[in-house]
XYZ file of C-alpha atoms in Angstrom:
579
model
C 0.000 0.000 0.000
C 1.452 3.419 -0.834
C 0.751 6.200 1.129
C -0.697 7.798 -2.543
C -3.198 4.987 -2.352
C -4.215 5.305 1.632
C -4.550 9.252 0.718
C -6.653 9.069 -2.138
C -9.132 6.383 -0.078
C -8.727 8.781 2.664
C -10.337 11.664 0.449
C -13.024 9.527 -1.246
C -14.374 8.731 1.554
C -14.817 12.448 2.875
C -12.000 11.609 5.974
C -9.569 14.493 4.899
C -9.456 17.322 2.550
C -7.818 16.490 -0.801
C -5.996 20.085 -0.894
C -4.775 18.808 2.846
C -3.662 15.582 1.371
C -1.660 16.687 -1.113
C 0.138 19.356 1.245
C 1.039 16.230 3.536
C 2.644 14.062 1.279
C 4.571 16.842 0.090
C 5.899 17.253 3.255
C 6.414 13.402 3.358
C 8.609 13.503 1.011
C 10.775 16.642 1.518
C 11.280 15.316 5.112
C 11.773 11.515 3.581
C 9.183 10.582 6.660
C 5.800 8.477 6.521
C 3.080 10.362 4.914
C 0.734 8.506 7.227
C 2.525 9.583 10.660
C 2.518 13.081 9.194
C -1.217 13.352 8.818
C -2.118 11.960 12.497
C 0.325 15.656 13.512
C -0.833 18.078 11.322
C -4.711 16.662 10.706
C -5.814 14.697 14.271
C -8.025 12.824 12.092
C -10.152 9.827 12.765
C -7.906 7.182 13.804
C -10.330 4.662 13.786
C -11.760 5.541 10.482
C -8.332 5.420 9.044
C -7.654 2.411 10.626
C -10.583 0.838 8.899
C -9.571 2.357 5.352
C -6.426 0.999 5.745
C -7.729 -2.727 6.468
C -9.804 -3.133 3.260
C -6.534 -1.661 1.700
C -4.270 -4.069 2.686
C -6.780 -7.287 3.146
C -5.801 -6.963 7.164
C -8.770 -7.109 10.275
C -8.620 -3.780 12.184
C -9.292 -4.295 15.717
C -10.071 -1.302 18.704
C -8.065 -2.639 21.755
C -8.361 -2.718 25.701
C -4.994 -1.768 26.869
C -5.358 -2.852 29.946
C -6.421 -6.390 28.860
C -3.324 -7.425 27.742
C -1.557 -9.797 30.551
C 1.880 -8.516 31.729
C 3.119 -12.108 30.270
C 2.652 -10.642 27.213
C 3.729 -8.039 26.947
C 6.915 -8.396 27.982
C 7.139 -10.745 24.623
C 8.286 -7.445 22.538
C 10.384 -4.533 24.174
C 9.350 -1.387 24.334
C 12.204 -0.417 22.570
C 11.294 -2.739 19.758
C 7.535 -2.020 19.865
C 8.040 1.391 19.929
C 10.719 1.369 17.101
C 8.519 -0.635 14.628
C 5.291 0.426 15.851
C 4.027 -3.178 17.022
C 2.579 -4.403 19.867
C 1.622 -7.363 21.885
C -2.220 -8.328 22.195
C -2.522 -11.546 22.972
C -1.059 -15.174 23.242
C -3.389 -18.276 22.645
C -1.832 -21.693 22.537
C 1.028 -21.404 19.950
C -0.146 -18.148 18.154
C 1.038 -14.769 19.676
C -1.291 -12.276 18.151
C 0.450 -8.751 17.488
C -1.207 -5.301 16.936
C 0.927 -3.171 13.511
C 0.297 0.193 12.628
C 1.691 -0.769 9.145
C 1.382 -4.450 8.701
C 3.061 -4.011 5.167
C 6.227 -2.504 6.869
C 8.699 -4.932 5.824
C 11.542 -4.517 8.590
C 8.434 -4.436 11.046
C 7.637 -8.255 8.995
C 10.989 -9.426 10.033
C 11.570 -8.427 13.708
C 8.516 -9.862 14.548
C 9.167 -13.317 12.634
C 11.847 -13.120 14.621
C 10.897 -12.723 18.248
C 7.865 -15.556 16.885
C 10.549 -17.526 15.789
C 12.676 -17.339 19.079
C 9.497 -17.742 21.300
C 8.385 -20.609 18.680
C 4.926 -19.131 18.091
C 3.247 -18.385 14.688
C 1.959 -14.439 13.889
C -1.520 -13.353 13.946
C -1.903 -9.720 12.477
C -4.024 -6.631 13.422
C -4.318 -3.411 11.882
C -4.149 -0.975 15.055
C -4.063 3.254 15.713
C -1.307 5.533 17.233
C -3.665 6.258 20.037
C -3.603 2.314 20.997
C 0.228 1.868 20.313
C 1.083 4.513 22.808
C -1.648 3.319 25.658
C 0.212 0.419 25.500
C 3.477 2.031 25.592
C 2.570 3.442 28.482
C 1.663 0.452 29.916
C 5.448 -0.569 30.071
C 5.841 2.122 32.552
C 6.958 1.457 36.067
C 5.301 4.646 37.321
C 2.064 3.709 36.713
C 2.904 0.435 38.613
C 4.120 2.892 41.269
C 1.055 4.937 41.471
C -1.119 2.212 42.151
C 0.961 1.160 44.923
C 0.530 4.070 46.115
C -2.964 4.116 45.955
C -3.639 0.918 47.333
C -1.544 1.946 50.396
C -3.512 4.734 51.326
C -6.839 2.670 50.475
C -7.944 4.998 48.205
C -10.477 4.016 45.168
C -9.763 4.840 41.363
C -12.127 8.130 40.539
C -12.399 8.625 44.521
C -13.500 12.455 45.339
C -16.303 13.192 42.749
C -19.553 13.188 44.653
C -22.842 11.476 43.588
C -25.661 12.050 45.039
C -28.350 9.542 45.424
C -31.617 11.330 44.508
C -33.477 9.596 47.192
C -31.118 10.319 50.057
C -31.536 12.231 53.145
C -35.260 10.810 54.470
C -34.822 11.384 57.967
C -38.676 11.894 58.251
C -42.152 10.260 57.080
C -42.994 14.066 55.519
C -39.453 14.168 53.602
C -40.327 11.400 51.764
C -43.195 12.390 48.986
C -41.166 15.355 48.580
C -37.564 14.015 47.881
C -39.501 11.339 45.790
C -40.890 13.996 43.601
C -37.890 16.141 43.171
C -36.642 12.548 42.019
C -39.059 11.966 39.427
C -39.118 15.324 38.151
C -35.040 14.985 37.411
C -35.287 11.486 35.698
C -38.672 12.576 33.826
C -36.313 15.673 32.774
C -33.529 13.466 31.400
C -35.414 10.834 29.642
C -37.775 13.269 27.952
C -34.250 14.799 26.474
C -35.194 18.122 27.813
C -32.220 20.624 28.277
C -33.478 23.048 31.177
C -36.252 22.120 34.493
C -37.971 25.248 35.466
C -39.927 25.438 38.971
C -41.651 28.693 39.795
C -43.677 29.553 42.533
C -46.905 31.957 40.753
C -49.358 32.855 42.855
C -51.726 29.912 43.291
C -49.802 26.810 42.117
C -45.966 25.568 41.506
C -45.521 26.173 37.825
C -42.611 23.318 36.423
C -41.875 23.428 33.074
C -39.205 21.423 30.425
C -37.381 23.377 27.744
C -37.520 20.496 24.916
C -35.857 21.313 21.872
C -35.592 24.757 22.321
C -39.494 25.266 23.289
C -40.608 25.405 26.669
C -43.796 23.594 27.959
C -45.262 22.711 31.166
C -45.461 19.489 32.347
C -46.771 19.446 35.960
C -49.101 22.010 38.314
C -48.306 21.256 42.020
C -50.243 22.814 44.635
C -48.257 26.013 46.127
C -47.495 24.534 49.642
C -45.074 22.281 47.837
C -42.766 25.300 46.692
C -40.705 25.668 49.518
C -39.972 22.029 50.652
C -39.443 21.168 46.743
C -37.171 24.310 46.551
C -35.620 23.361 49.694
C -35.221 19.822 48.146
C -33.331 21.257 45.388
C -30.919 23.230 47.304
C -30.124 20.451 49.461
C -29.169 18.660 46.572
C -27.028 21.230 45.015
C -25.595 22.096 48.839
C -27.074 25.654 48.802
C -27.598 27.395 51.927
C -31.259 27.043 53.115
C -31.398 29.793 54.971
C -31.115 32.099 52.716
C -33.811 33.102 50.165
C -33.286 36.739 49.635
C -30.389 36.786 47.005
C -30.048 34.351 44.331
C -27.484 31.175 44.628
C -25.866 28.455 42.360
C -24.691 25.462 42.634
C -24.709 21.888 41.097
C -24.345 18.141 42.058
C -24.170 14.975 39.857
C -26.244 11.684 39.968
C -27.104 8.519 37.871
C -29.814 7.678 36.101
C -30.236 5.474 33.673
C -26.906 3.638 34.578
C -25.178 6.724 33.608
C -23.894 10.317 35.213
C -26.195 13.062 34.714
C -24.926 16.911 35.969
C -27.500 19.288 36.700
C -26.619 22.990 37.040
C -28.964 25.016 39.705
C -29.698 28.727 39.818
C -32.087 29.939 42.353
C -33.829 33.213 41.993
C -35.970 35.622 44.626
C -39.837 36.263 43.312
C -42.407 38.118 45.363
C -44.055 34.135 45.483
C -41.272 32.809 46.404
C -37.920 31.257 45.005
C -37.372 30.190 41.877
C -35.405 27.593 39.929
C -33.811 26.872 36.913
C -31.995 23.557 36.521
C -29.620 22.805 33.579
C -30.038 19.232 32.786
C -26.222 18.441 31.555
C -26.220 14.697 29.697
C -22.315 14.386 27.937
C -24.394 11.270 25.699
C -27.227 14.131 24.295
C -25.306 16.832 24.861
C -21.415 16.420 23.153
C -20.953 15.928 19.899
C -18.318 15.163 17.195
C -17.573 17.628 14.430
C -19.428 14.910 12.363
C -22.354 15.858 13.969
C -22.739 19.301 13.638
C -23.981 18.896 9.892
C -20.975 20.812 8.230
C -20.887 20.028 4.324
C -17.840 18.425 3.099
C -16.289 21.863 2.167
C -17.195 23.416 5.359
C -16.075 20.664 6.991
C -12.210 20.791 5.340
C -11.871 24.337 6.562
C -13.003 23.327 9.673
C -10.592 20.274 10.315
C -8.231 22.599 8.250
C -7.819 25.215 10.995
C -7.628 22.634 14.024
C -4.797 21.493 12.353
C -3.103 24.774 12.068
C -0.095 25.693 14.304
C -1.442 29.265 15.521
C -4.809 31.262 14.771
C -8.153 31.644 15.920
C -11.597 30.094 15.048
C -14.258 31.925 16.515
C -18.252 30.970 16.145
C -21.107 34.114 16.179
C -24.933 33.886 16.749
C -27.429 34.498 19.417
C -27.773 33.136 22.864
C -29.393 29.428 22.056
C -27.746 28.797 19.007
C -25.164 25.726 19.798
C -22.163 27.957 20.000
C -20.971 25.876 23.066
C -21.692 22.591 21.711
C -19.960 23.718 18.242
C -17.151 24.774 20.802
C -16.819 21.763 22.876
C -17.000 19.509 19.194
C -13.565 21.239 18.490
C -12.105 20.632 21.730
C -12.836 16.934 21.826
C -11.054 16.995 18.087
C -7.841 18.669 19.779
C -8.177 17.149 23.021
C -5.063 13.913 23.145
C -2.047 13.398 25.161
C -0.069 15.080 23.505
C -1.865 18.232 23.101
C -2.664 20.983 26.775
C -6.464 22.620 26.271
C -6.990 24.647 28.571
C -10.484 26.365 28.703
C -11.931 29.516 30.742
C -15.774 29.193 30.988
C -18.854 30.891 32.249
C -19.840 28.419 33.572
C -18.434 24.851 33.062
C -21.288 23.018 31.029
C -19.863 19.819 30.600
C -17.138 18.371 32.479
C -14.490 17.002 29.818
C -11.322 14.232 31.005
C -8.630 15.313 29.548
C -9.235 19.251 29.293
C -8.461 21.472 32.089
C -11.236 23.683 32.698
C -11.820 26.651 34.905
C -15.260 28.934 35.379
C -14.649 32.465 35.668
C -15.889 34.504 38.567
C -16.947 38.113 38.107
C -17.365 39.217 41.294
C -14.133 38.490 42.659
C -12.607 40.038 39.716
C -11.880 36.757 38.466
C -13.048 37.694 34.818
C -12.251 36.398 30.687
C -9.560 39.125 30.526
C -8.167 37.997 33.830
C -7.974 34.974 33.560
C -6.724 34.679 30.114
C -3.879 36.178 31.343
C -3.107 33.525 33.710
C -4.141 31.072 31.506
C -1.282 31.482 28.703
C 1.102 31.172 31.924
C -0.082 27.232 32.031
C 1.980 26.501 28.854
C -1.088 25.941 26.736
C -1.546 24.738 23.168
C -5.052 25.098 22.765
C -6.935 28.063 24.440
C -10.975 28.305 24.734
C -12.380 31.177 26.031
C -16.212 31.070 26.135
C -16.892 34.577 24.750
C -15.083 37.739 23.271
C -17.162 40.171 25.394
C -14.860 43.515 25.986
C -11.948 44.913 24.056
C -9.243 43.875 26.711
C -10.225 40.294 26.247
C -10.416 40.927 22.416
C -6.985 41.803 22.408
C -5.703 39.274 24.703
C -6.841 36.284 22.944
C -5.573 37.978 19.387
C -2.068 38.384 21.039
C -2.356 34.748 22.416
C -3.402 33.428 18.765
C -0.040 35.177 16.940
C 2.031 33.758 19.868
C 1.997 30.490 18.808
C -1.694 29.398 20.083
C -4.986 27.848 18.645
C -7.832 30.326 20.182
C -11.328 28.892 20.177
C -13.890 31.606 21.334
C -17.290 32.849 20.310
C -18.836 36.799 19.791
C -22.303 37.867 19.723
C -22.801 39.053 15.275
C -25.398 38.231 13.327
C -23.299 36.266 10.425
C -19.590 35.393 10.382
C -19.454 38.610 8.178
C -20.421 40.492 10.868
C -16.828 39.148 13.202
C -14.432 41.256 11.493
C -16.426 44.851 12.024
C -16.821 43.597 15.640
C -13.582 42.889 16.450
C -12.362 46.411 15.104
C -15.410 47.639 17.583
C -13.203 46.381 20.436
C -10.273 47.693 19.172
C -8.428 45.215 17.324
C -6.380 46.571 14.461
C -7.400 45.137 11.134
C -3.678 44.017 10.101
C -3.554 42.059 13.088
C -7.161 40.361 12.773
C -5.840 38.903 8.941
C -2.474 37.441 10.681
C -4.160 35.869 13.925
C -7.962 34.436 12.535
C -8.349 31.832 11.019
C -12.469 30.780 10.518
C -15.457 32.876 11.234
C -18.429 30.435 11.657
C -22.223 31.540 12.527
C -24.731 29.300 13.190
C -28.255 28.532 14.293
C -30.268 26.065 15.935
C -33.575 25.006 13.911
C -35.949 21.999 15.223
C -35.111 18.994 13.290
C -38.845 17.021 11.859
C -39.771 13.989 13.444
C -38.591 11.440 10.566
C -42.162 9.174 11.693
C -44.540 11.691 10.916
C -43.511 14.258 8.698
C -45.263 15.034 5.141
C -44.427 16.325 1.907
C -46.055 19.244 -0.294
C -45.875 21.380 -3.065
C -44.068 24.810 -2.115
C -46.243 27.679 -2.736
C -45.236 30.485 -5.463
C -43.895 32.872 -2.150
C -41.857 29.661 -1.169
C -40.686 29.348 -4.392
C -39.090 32.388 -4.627
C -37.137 32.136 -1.494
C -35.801 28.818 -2.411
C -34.805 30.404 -5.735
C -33.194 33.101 -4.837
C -30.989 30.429 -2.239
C -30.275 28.022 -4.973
C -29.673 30.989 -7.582
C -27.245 32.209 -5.262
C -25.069 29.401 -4.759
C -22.138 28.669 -6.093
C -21.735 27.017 -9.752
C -20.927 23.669 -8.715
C -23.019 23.636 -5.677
C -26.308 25.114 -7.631
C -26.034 22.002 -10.053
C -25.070 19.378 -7.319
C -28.852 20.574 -5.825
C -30.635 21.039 -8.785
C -29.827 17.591 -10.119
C -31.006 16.187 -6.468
C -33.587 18.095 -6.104
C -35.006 19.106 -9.615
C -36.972 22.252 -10.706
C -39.870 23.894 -9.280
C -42.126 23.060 -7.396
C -40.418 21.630 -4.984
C -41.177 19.595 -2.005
C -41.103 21.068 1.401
C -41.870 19.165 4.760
C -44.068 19.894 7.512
C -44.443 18.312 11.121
C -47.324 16.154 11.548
C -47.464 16.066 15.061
C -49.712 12.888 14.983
C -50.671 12.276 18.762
C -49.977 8.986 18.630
C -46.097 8.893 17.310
C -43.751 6.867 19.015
C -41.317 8.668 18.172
C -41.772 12.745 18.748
C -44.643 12.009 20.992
C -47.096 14.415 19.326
C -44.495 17.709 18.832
C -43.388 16.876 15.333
C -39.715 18.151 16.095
C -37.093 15.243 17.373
C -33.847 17.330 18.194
C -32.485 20.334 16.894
C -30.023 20.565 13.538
C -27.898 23.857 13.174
C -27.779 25.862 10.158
C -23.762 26.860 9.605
C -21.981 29.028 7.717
C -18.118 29.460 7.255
C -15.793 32.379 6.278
C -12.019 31.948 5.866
C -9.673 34.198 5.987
C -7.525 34.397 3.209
C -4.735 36.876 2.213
C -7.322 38.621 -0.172
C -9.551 38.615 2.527
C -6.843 40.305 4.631
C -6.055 42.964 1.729
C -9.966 44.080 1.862
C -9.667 44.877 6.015
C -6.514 46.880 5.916
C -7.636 49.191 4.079
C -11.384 51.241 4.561
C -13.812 48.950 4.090
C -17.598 48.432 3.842
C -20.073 45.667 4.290
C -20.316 45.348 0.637
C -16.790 44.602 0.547
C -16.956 41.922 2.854
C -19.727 40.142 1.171
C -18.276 40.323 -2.264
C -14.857 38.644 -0.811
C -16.959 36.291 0.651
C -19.010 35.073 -2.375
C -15.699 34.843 -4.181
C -14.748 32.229 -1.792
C -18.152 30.412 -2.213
C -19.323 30.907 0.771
C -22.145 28.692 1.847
C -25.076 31.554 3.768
C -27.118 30.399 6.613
C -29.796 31.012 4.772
C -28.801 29.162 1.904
C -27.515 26.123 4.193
C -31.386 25.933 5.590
C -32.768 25.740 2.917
C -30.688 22.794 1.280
C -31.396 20.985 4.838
C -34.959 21.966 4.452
C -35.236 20.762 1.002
C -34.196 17.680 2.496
C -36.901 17.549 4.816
C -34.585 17.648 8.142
C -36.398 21.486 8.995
C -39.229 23.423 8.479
C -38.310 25.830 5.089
C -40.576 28.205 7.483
C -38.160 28.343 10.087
C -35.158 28.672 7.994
C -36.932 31.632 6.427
C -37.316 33.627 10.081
C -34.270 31.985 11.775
C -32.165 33.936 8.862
C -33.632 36.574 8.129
């Protein structure tokens, strides 16, 4: 297998960018090193999907391994300085077969130092196709200072994961009256998490306990209590989150963590004084609804090049616009799971900590100790970091910080509050950024939105009406050339079909609301060093938007209604969402 071969498979398959591709085997050969070694530095692509490229290529079973399975019998069959020299490594012995783990089975020196430790041991070879990541967990695995650790550990009778508190929903009865009220707290939370619902809302009116679910993006209310039950159930809560009962003038947060449904649910609580009493809003934070992969945002194939194409970058920043709501977080936290590896020190400043993320070091900023974004960006870039999130651009000291971290050698994720990635540039020179030094240190300007995605069960076609029409004409007429006849081919000529919820009572599946999730509407634009020509010198809005159609830039609006033509989203929502 050449690495011409693995790289054009790669780029069929929509794994890496071909541009990228080409660029890395350049490299390759001007530094006479593997292509394929290259392009796990420069792209941190999927490992695993490589992995399984690479097996149909060479006619050899990929397998995802257990470190920690393999028996210490084992692996002291290979060396680490021979494992880690041809990129082998021990998995298993059975009988008279040692089975071995090869980054590049068809590495012929790799062939021959294994026939002939298999040869000395008098075993025959059994071959899989494994990843970087698993060749250096094992690696690692030859350490004696792990082995010393868990000495340690076991001395002191201390328990792997010790320290992180879960609460049991149900604890703390100590009287006959606790008990309905704990028990409905309870029920409330796990109703909360299995009806996917991102924020719990309790508040006190004036004759009942209002408590209400914000389900993809709408809230509705799901339960009327009588209003005796607001103080123990608020009480409840606090207890929970280990808030301070006795004291209901001010508001308070906290948060605790529990399982349910065999796995770890945070929730986020933020009390708030009402003339009826307090109220509460709980942020229901599930990592297995909640974080995604950049393969889940919905990024088209080009958007998604640039995108993996500025992760890989040494330096620069990638910042995301749109309202409050719109999935700039969860875009956010998609890139940091990308960068996040061993190798690699994210360090993120929050406000607040959403999800909690092994492997990233994250801190949530505190205003009112003067522990702010500016502040602690500061302190932050004293940590030795690689990658840098800070969760928004909000003031011009913070602006400027994060552009002087970016041309010092950083990758700056962030987000600002524009209406379109056009919109970043103008706002950055707001807070006081000079224009030469926004083309040297960004990178991407992404804006998004969050639409709600049709229940796939119940949702039904029709005709598009002439004022329809139009819209989706002027979106497709607008596109670029080769992207205009990709969709008119799929899609054909007018009229075309558009989708509506049905919202059929009965569905299994959206239980009546005709929306099942959300699905973002994103659009990208790069800078380039034409792009960089326009903003040094006076500029308008105009200018922008013509540099930005020469690069074929995909609109929100124009992303909608491809996904709504698709019938993912309402084309009605698309049309208000971006307009």
């Amino acid at each position: 297998m050449t690495d011409k071969q693995l790289f054009d498979e790669l780029v069929s398959k929509g794994i890496i960018d071909g541009t990228l591709a080409e660029k890395i085997i350049r490299e390759a050969e001007l530094a006479n090193a593997p292509a394929e070694e290259l392009l796990y530095e420069r792209a941190r692509v999927d490992e695993e999907a490589v992995g399984k490229v690479k097996s149909a290529l060479l006619k050899a079973p990929y397998k995802k391994i257990d470190p920690q399975a393999i028996p210490e019998e084992v692996l002291r069959i290979i060396p680490k300085d021979i494992s880690e020299n041809y990129r082998v490594i021990p998995l298993e012995k059975n009988k008279d077969m040692l089975i071995v783990g090869m980054l590049r089975p068809d590495n012929l020196r790799a062939q021959e130092a294994l026939k002939f430790i298999a040869k000395r041991e008098r075993l025959s070879l059994g071959v899989y196709i494994v990843t970087p990541s698993a060749l250096a967990d094992v690696w690692r695995r030859y350490e004696p200072y792990k082995d010393e650790i868990a000495a340690a550990i076991k001395e002191m009778n201390l328990r792997p994961g010790a320290g992180s508190r879960i609460v049991a929903l149900e604890e703390g009865v100590r009287t006959a009256e606790d008990a309905p009220v704990i028990k409905l707290v309870a029920s409330t939370l796990r109703h909360a998490v299995d009806s996917k619902a991102s924020d719990i809302h309790i508040e006190p009116q004036h004759n009942y306990l209002r408590v209400r679910f914000r389900i993809d993006g709408e809230l509705s209310e799901v339960a009327s209590l009588p209003p005796v039950l607001s103080q123990p159930v608020i009480s409840r809560i606090k207890v929970l989150a280990e808030l301070r009962l006795d004291e209901t003038r001010i508001p308070q947060d906290g948060r605790f963590r529990t399982e349910i449904g065999g796995r770890e649910i945070d929730f986020r609580i933020a009390t708030f004084p009402t003339p009826s009493g307090e109220k509460a809003a709980i942020r229901v934070l599930d990592a297995v609804a909640g974080l995604k992969n950049l393969n889940d945002l919905g990024l088209n194939r080009h958007d998604y090049g640039i995108i993996n194409e500025a992760l890989a970058a040494p330096y620069g920043m990638i910042l995301i616009s749109g309202p409050t709501g719109s999935g700039k977080s969860t875009t956010l936290y998609a890139m940091m799971q990308k960068l996040n590896s061993e190798k690699v020190n994210v360090v993120s400043l929050e406000d607040p900590v959403e999800y909690f993320m092994p492997g990233i070091n994250q801190s949530q900023v505190k205003p009112e100790i003067g522990y702010t974004f500016a502040s602690g960006l500061r302190q932050i870039l004293r940590q030795d970091p690689d990658v840098v999130m800070v969760g928004e651009i909000r003031d011009g000291e913070t602006a400027s910080l994060a552009v002087n971290a970016a041309l010092t050698g950083h990758i700056m994720l962030s987000t600002i509050h524009t209406n379109n990635s056009i919109g970043v540039i103008p706002r950055l020179i707001d807070l006081g950024v000079p224009p030469f030094l926004i083309s040297s240190a960004v990178n991407v300007m992404l804006a998004q939105r969050l639409v709600g995605r049709l229940c796939e069960k119940c949702k039904f076609a029709e005709d598009a009406g002439p004022g329809m029409e139009k819209n989706i004409a002027e979106a497709i007429g607008s596109l670029p050339e080769s992207e205009r006849k990709e969709i008119e081919d799929k899609f054909g000529k007018a009229p075309h079909k558009i989708y509506h919820a049905g919202g059929k009572p009965d569905c299994p599946v959206c239980r009546g609301k005709g929306i099942n999730g959300r699905v973002a509407l994103l659009e990208i634009f790069q800078m380039t060093r034409r792009l960089g020509k326009v903003i040094s010198d006076k500029f308008t809005e105009g200018d922008l938007f013509d540099e930005a159609k020469s690069q074929e830039m995909i609109t929100l609006r124009q992303d909608g209604v491809i996904k709504a033509l698709e019938g993912n989203i309402l084309m009605e929502e698309v049309l208000r969402e971006t307009e």
